[in-house]
PDB file of C-alpha atoms and ligand atoms in Angstrom:
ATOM      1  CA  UNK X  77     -17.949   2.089   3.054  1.00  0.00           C
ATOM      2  CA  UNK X  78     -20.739   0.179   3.920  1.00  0.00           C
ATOM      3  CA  UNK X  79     -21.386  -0.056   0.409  1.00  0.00           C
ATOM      4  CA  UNK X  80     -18.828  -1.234  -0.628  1.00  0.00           C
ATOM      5  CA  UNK X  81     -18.579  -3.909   2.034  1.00  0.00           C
ATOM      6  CA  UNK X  82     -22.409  -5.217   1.115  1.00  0.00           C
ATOM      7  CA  UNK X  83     -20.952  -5.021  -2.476  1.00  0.00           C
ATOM      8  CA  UNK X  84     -18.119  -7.461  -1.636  1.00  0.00           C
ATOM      9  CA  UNK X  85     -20.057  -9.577   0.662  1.00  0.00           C
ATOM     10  CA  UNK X  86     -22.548 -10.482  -2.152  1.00  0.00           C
ATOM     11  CA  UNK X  87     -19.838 -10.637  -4.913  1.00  0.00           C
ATOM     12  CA  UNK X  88     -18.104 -13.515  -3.197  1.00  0.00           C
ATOM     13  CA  UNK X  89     -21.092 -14.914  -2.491  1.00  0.00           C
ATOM     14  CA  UNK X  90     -22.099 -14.999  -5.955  1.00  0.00           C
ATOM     15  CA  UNK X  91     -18.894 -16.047  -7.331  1.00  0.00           C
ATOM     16  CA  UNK X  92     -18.580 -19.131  -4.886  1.00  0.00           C
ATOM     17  CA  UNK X  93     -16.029 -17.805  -2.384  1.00  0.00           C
ATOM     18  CA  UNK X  94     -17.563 -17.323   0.597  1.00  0.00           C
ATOM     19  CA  UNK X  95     -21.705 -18.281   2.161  1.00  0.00           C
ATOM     20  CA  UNK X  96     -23.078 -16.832   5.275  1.00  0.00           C
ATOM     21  CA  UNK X  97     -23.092 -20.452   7.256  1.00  0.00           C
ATOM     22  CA  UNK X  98     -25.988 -21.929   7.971  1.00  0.00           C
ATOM     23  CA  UNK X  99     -27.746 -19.644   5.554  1.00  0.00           C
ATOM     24  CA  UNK X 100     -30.860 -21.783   4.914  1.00  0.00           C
ATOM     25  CA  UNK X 101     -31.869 -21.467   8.707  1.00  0.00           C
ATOM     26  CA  UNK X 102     -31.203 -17.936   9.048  1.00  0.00           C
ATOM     27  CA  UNK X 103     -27.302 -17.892   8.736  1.00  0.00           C
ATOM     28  CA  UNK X 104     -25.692 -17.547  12.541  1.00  0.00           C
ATOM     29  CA  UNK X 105     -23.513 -13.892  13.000  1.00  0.00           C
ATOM     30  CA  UNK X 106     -19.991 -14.587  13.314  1.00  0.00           C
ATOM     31  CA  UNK X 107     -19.707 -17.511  11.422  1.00  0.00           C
ATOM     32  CA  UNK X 108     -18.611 -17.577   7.338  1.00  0.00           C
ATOM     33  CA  UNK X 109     -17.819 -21.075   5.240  1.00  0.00           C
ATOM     34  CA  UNK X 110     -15.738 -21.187   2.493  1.00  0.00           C
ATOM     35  CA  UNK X 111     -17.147 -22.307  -1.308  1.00  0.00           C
ATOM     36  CA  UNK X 112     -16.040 -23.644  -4.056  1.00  0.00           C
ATOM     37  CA  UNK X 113     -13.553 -21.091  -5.009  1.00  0.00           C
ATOM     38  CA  UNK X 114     -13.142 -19.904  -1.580  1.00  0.00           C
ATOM     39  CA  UNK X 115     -11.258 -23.069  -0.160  1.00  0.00           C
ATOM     40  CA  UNK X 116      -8.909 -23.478  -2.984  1.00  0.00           C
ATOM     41  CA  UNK X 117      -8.068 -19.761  -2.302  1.00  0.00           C
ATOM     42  CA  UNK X 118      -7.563 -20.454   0.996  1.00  0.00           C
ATOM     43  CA  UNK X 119      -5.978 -23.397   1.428  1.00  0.00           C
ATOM     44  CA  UNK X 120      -3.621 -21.629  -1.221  1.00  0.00           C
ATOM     45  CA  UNK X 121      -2.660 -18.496   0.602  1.00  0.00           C
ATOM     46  CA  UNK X 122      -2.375 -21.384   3.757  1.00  0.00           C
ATOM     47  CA  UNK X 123       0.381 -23.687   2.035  1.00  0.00           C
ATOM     48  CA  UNK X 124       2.603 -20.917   0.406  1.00  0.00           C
ATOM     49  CA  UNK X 125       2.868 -19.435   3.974  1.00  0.00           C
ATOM     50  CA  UNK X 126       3.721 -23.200   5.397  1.00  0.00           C
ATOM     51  CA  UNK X 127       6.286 -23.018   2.272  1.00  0.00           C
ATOM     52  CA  UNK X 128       7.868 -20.298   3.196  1.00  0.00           C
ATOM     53  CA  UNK X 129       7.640 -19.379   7.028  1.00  0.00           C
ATOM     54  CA  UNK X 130       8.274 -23.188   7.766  1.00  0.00           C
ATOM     55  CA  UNK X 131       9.863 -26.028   4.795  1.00  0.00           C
ATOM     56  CA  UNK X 132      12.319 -23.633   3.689  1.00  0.00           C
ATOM     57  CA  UNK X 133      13.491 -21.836   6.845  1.00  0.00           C
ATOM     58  CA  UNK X 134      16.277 -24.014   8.624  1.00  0.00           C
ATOM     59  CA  UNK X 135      15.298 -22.430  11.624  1.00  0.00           C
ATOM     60  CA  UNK X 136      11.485 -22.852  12.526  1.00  0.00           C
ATOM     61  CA  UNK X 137       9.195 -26.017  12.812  1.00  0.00           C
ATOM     62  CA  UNK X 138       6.098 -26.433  12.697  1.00  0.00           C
ATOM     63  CA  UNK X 139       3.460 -28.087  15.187  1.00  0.00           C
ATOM     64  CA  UNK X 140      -0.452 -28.501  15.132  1.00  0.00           C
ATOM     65  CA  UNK X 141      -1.821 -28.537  18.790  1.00  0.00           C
ATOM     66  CA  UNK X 142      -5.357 -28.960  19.591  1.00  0.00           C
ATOM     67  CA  UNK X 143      -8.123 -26.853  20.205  1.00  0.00           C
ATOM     68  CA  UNK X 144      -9.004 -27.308  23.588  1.00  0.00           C
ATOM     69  CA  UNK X 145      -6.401 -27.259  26.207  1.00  0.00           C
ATOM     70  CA  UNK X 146      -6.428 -27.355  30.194  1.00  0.00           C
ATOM     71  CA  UNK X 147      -8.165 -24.391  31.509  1.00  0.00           C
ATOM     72  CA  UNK X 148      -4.808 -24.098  33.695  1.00  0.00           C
ATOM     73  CA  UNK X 149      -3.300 -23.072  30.386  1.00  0.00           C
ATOM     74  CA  UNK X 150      -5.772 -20.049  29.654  1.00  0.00           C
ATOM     75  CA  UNK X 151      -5.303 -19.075  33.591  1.00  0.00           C
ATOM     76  CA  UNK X 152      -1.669 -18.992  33.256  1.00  0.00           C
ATOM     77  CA  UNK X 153      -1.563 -16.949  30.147  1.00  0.00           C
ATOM     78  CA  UNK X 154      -4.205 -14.068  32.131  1.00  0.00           C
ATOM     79  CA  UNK X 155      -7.046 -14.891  29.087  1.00  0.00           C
ATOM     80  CA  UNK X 156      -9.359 -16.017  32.289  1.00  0.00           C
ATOM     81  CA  UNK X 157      -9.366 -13.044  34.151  1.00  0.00           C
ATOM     82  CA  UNK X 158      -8.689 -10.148  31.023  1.00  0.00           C
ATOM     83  CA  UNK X 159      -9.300 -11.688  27.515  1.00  0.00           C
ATOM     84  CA  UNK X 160     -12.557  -9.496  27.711  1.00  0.00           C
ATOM     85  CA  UNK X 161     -14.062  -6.539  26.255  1.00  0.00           C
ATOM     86  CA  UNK X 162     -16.232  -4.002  28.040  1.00  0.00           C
ATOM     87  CA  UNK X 163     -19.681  -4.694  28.054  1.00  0.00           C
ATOM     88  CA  UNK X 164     -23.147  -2.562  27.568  1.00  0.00           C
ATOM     89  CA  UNK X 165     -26.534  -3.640  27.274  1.00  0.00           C
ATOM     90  CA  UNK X 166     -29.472  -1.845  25.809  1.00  0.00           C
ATOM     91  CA  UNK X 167     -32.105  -2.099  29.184  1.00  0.00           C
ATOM     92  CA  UNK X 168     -34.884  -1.591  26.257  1.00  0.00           C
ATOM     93  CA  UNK X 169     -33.603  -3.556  23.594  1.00  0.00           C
ATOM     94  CA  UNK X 170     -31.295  -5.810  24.986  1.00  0.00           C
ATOM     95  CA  UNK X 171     -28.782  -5.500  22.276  1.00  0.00           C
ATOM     96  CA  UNK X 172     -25.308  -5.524  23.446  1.00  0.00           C
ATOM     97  CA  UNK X 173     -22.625  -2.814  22.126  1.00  0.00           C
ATOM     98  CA  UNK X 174     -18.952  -2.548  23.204  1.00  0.00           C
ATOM     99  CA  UNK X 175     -18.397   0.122  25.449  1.00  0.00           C
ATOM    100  CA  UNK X 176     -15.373   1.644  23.797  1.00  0.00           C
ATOM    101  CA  UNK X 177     -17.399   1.845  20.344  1.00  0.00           C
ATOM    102  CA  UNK X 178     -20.352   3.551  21.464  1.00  0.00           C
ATOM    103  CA  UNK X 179     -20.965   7.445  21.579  1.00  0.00           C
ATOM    104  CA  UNK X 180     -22.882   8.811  24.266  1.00  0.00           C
ATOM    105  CA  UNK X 181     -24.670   7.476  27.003  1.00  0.00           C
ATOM    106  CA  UNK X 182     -28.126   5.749  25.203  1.00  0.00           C
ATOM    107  CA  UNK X 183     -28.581   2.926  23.296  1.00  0.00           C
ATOM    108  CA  UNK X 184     -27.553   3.857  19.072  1.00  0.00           C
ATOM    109  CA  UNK X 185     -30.695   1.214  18.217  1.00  0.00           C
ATOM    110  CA  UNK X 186     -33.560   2.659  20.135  1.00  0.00           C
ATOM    111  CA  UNK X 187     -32.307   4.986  22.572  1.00  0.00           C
ATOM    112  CA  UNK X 188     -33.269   3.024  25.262  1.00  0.00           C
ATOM    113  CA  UNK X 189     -30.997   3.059  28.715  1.00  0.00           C
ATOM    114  CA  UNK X 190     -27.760   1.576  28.881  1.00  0.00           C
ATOM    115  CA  UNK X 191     -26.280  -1.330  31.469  1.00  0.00           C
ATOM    116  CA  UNK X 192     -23.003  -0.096  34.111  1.00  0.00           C
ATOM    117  CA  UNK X 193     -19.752  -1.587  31.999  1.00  0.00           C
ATOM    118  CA  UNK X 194     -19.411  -5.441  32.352  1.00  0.00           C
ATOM    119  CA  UNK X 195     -16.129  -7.379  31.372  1.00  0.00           C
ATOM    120  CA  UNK X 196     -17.272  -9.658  28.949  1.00  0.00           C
ATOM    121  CA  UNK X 197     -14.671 -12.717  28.738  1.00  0.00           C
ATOM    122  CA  UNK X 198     -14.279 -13.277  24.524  1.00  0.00           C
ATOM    123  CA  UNK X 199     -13.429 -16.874  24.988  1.00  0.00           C
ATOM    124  CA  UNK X 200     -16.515 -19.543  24.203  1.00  0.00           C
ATOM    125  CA  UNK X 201     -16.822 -21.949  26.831  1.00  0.00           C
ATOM    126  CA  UNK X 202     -17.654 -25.987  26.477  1.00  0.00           C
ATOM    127  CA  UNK X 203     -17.491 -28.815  28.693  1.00  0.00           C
ATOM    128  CA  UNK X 204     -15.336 -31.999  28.586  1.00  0.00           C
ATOM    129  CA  UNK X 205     -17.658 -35.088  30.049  1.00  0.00           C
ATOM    130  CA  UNK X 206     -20.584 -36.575  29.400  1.00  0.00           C
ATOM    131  CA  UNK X 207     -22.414 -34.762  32.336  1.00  0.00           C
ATOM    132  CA  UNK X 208     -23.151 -31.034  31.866  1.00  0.00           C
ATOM    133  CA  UNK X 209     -23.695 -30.479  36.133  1.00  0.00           C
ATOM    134  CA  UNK X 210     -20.090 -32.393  36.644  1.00  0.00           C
ATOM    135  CA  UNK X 211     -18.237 -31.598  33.668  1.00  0.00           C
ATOM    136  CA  UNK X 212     -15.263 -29.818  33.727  1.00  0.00           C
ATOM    137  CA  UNK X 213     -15.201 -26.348  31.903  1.00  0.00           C
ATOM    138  CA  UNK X 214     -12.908 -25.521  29.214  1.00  0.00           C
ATOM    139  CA  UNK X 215     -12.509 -23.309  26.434  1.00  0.00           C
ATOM    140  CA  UNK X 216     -12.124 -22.995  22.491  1.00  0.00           C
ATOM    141  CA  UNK X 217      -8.908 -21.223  21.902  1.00  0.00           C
ATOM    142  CA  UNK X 218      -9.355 -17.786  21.189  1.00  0.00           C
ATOM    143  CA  UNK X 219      -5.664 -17.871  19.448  1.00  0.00           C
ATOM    144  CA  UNK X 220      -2.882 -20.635  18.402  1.00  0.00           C
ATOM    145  CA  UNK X 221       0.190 -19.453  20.316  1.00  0.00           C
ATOM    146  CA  UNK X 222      -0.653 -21.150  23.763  1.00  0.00           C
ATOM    147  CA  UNK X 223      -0.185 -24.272  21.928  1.00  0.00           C
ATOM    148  CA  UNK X 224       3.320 -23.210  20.603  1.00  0.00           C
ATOM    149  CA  UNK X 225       4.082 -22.010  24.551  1.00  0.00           C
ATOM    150  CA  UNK X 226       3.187 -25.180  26.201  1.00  0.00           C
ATOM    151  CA  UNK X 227       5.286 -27.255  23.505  1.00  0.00           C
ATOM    152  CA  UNK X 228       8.164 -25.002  23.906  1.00  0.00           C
ATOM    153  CA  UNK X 229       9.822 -28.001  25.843  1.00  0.00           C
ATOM    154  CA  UNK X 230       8.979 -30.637  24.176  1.00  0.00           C
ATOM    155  CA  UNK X 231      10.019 -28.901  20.687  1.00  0.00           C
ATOM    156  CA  UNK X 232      13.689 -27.907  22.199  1.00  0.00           C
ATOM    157  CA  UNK X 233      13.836 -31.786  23.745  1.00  0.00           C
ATOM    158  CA  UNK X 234      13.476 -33.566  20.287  1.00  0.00           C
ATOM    159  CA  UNK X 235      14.485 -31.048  17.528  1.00  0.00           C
ATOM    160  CA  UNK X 236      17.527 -29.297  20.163  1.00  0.00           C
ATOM    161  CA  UNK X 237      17.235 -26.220  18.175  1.00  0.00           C
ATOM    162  CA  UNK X 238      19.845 -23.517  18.258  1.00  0.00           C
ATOM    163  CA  UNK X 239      18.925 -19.496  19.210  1.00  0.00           C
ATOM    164  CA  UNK X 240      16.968 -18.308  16.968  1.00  0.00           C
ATOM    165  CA  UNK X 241      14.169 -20.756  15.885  1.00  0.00           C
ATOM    166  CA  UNK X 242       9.902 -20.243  15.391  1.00  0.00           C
ATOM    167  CA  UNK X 243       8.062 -22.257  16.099  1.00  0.00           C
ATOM    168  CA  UNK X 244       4.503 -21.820  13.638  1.00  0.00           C
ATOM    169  CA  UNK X 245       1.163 -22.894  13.514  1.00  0.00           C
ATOM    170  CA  UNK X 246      -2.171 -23.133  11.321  1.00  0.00           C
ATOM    171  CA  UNK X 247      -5.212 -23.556  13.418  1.00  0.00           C
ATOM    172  CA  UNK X 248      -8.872 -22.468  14.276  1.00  0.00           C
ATOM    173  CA  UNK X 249      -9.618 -20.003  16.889  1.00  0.00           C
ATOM    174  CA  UNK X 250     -12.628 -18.659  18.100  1.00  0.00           C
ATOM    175  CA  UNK X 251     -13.855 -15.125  19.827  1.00  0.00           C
ATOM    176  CA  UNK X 252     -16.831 -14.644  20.989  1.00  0.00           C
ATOM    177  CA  UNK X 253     -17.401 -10.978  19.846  1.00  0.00           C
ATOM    178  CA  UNK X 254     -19.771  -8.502  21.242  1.00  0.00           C
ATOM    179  CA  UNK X 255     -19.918  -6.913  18.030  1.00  0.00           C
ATOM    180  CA  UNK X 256     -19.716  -8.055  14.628  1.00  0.00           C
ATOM    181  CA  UNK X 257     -18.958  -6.269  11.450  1.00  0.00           C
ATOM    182  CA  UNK X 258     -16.554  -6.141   8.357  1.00  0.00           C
ATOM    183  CA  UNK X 259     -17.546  -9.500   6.898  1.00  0.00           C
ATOM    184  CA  UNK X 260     -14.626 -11.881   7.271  1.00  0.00           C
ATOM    185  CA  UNK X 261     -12.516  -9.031   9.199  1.00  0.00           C
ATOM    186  CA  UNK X 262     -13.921  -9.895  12.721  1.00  0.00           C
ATOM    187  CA  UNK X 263     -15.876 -13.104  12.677  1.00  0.00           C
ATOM    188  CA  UNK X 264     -16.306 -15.599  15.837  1.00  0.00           C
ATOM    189  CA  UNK X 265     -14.614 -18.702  13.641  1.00  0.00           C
ATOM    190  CA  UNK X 266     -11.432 -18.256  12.112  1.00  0.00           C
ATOM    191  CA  UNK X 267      -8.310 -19.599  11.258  1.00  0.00           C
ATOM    192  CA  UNK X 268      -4.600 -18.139  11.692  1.00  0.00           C
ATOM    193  CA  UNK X 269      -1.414 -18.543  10.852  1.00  0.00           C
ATOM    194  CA  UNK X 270       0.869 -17.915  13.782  1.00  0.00           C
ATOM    195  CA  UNK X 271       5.295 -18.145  14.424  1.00  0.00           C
ATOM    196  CA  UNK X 272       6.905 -17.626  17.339  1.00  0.00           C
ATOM    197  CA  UNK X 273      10.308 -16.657  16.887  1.00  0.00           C
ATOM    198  CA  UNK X 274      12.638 -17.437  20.204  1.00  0.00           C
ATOM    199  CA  UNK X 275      16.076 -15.367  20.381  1.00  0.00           C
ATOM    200  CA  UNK X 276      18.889 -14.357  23.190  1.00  0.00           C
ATOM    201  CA  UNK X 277      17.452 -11.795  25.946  1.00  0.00           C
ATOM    202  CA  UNK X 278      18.521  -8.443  24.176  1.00  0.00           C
ATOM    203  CA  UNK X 279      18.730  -9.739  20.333  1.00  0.00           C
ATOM    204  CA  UNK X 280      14.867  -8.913  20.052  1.00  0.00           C
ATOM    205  CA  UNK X 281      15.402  -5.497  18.426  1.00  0.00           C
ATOM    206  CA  UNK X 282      17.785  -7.188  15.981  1.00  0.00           C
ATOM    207  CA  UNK X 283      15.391  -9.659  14.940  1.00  0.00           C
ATOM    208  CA  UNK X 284      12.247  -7.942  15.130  1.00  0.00           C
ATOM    209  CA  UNK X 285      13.858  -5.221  12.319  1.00  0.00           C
ATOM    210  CA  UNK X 286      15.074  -8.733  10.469  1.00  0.00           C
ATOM    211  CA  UNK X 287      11.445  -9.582  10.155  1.00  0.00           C
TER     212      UNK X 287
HETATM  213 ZN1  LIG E 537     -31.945  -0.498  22.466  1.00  0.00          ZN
END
């Protein structure tokens, strides 16, 4: 499997779909950019969904919030507190492995001792201001559906939609993973297409099955 994954990883490099990023300093883990052939696929596979999740549905609209919102929004959806992973740290080593993936109680690299479980919270951290010591701290969105959520008013104010409408979204988001792996299957920079579809309390069954 891993094979086959170093076989596809080189393939689209070679054919000018995707580059490690910042390849001629090293690359950086996590992070993939799109070539040549690569974007047009992309941006491809990104305006036939738009086509037909959004311009030919009656029912759902489309927004594009930004990246960064107020912390208050990331407290209020619980991503603060539990949008983490548990935590292990190699005391020898100092390579870091989710707990849940490892077997056994020493470090898979060199066997060295393993850190107590930490929660490690996913979501990268930055600071708005032009002072690091009295900046406030905010976050990269780890997903695009907070942005939908705290529209949800103003969308129903201007377009007075009836029940059942999406609302959908193309966007960056970004996780800070412990681990990395599978290429572009779990990166740290990544883009997703996202609807939320709002119906009657009790319809969600209905629609769900529709879908
Ligand atoms: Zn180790």
């Amino acid at each position: 499997m891993a094979d086959l994954m170093e076989k596809i990883v080189s393939l689209c490099k070679r054919r000018g779909f995707v580059f490690p990023s910042s390849e001629i300093y090293g690359g950086i883990g996590g992070f993939w950019d799109f070539g040549p052939l690569g974007v047009e696929l992309k941006n491809n596979i990104k305006s036939w969904w738009w086509q037909t999740m959004v311009q030919i549905r009656e029912e759902v609209v489309g927004l594009d919030s930004t990246i960064i919102h107020n912390p208050k929004v990331w407290q209020a959806s619980g991503h603060t507190l539990s949008f983490t992973d548990p935590l292990r740290e190699c005391k020898s080593c100092h390579q870091r492995f989710r707990a849940d993936q490892l077997k056994g109680e020493k470090c898979p690299e060199c066997g060295g001792k393993l850190t107590e479980v930490k929660q490690f919270n996913l979501m990268f951290e930055t600071f708005i201001g032009s002072a690091k010591e009295t900046a406030n701290k905010a976050y990269l969105r780890p997903e695009t559906c907070q942005g939908i959520f705290v529209n949800f008013a103003n969308v129903v104010d201007t377009i007075q939609p009836k029940l059942p409408f999406g609302i959908a979204q193309i966007g960056k988001g970004f996780r800070n993973e412990i681990t990395l792996g599978n290429f572009i299957f779990r990166d740290r920079e990544f883009e997703m297409m996202e609807l939320e579809y709002f119906v009657k309390p009790g319809e969600d069954e209905k629609w769900f099955d529709y879908w």
